[in-house]
Amino acid sequence: MDAIVRTEHLARRFGSVEALQDLTLEVPRGQVVALLGPNGAGKTTALRTIANVLEPSAGRALVFGVDSRRLSPRELRRLGYVSENQELPTALRGAELFAFLKGLYPTWDDAFAGELSARFRLPLQRPLHQLSRGVRMKTALVCSLAYRPELLLLDEPFSGLDPLVREEVIDGVLALGEREGWTVLLSSHDVDEVERLADRIAILNHGRLALLEDTDALLSRHRSIEVVLVSEATATPAALPVSWLQATRAGRTLRFVESRFDEQRTTGEVARVLPGSQVVSVAPMSLKAVFLALARQFRLYEEGEAA
Amino acid sequence: MSTLLLVLRKDLRLLRLPIAVWLAVLLAQVVFALSRLDESSRQLGVSDTWGTGAFVLMLLHLAALVVVTVSAPQTDPPNAPTAFWNTRPIGPLQLLVAKLLFALLVVVLPWTAANVVVLAGRGFTFPDLLRATTATLLAQCVLVPALLAIGALTGQLPRAVVALIGLVAWIAAVGWALASTRETWFQGLALGTGRAADEAASLVGLAVTAVVLWSAYRRRPRRATTLVVVGTPLVLMAEFLWPWSYGSKPRALPDPVQLQVIDATRTGMAHVLPASAQPTAQWHVLGKIGTLGVPAGHHLRPGHIDSDLRWADGRHETARILAGFQESAAVQGTPLAIEGLGVVSSLSSPALWLAAVSPAAWEAERAEGTARASARVRVQLVRQRLLARLPLHAGERRSLGSERIALTRVSLSDAPQVTIHETGPHERPAVHYDQSAWSGSAETAYAYYAFHEPASGELIGAAFYDSGASNVPPVAGGLRIEHFRAAVAWPTGDRWRAASTQLAWLSGAELVKVEVTVVAEGERTVELPELRLPALPPAVR
């Protein structure tokens, strides 16, 4: 599987702040990869560096096999970039903006642009500055989709959108992504939405890649588990297995997130660590729940490291 | 190419409002300039300057220029990570060229066209238009890219305005420091003058701006900003300390001696005249340069005079009269200038041209004694062409083709003077007519002589001026076109032999306008080995 985007020890520093450190990942063709992470994790910096909006301080990013610093109009015609912070030429009308972009992209498809505009109900004859933030974001999306880019970089595309618009955008991207076979690298806070879109999840924490995994695999190895102990007097061992995250106890009940779930192995491990106890619930988790568990875990690690 | 045009078209669309304002201001300036030209013809004698309207238009011009030029790069700021163009298939170089193209089409060409219209409306000849346009374009080649660079580096108009103010302050500070340095460290050296220095500064400015722009579009904003800070002194140093001159050299003029118009046998110091001016008691020593065979329409005149007086007891005094046009008019031999024109029938001293040696050297306390006097006189042989002749009455007018002359005022109330207002090709405000700028032009000047033929062709006043005053293009930031106004004044006192201060006396007096061209130039020294200064009259002492 060839990689459309590959980063190798990518780093970006702003003064003394290491916004991105040693990021190595691949975005295979046709896949949707989501960058998740708390604020300041380095998601936007990673996308900007890949798109050559920023130059890397160290390492490199290859886009279509070309170093991001040397991206020419030829490669940029195959790339779509949408960011919540991107400034549109708001004095133009949507139709004028499309006409401008049509000249820049030989693959611009008027019919497709029309289809997208209709799907998002864009008022193309009104100046962009008169439009709401959500409509502008949808316009920006159409501006980056209508020439059928091979690679789509979406930086917080759902941020600030009301739920209805968000739903429209996600449905649109989902439907089109499947139809067009786009390669997408997106960053988002909206883990629920990402779960519907992403084939692969990368979690960034303090500029470093904390996790990179297929979404299905990530979800399938995480379970919320509830165990009933023998009695309330039964002590919880001081050292629980490292794969048990977020362990909490209430009376006889111990709840935790198993991050390496395998039915046989997990049941055996529970029996070994908590003899006589009984697994009463094994529930699949949403990506959001997994993300929260991992985020808390990372924080615990950091606190431990600091201590 | 298509990308350039796409970006250009987008910018034209985005900035249509400021562009419309900019073009409207230019149009208003053109209309204003041309209508003021007519108005001044009707209302002669009013203020020469453009007045409040011109000042307001100038401010609007500057504001619109800054907004339009600075906004062009800011529609696609090269260093903003949120800029729309960043991830679009537009190369930085393409973007830069598109912005330069915008500036050329929207700023430079309309501006130049406006200048050309105004200058053509003022009677400029094609060569002069070409010169003026070249000068204008050279100035714009520095100013416009500099504004583009500021726009590119700042990204937003308010920040650009602040940066512009800071830059102006920086230029003022560096300029002041360099001017001070020049006065102390480079005193006496011919530095930073004329066209060579201007063009050197322009070229250095252009080079600095080009590197700044390139750095900005290569996403090196810190380097670009540093270059602005460091480059400004370089530009000013080129302006202030440029040591070389170039370009066409002034035409070598022959010496009047070679032309055999000076009679050596009649050249020397001749008279000692008691000064009559009160209260300062002075003696005037007059040198004379004999002339022979001066061609018709020509006459000799002094440039400057260095006088030297050595007393028998060893004391020594020198003085220099910088006899510019005005000063040369003050010497007593100037009536010959009128004679050469054939406008008077006879003159009191037709054969000799007399130079006044500095009166400042002979003060009252040196009432008696013997000294050796000498004077080195820069002599010019000039050709004169009579352009107009009119009675010395307020309200008199003459038209000379596209040129109009009006005698607006004859006054004796304060300092006796005649005010002349003229419009037409000789005002030439935008062409640099200083000596270093355009070879040969400084050799031609214009003069007014007021004279009184009934009183034996008495010369009662003169005014000389060369043909260019302002080096600022008319629709540029300087915005200064003055309708030339000459004032012919005549001083009271002994330097004018019979000039009356009575208006009635002026009936019969006339005014002539003359084109003066220098055809020969040289120096003569006249001496009086034994100058005996008699005692001053008792009244003076």
Coordinates of C-alpha atoms in Angstrom, one line a residue, chain B residues 390 393-397 406-410:
Chain B
L390 CA 5.5 95.6 -22.7
H393 CA 1.9 99.2 -16.3
A394 CA -0.1 96.8 -14.1
G395 CA -2.5 94.8 -16.2
E396 CA -0.4 94.7 -19.2
R397 CA -0.3 91.2 -20.8
A406 CA 1.0 89.4 -17.2
L407 CA 2.3 92.4 -15.3
T408 CA 0.1 92.2 -12.3
R409 CA 1.5 94.8 -9.9
V410 CA 3.7 97.8 -9.9

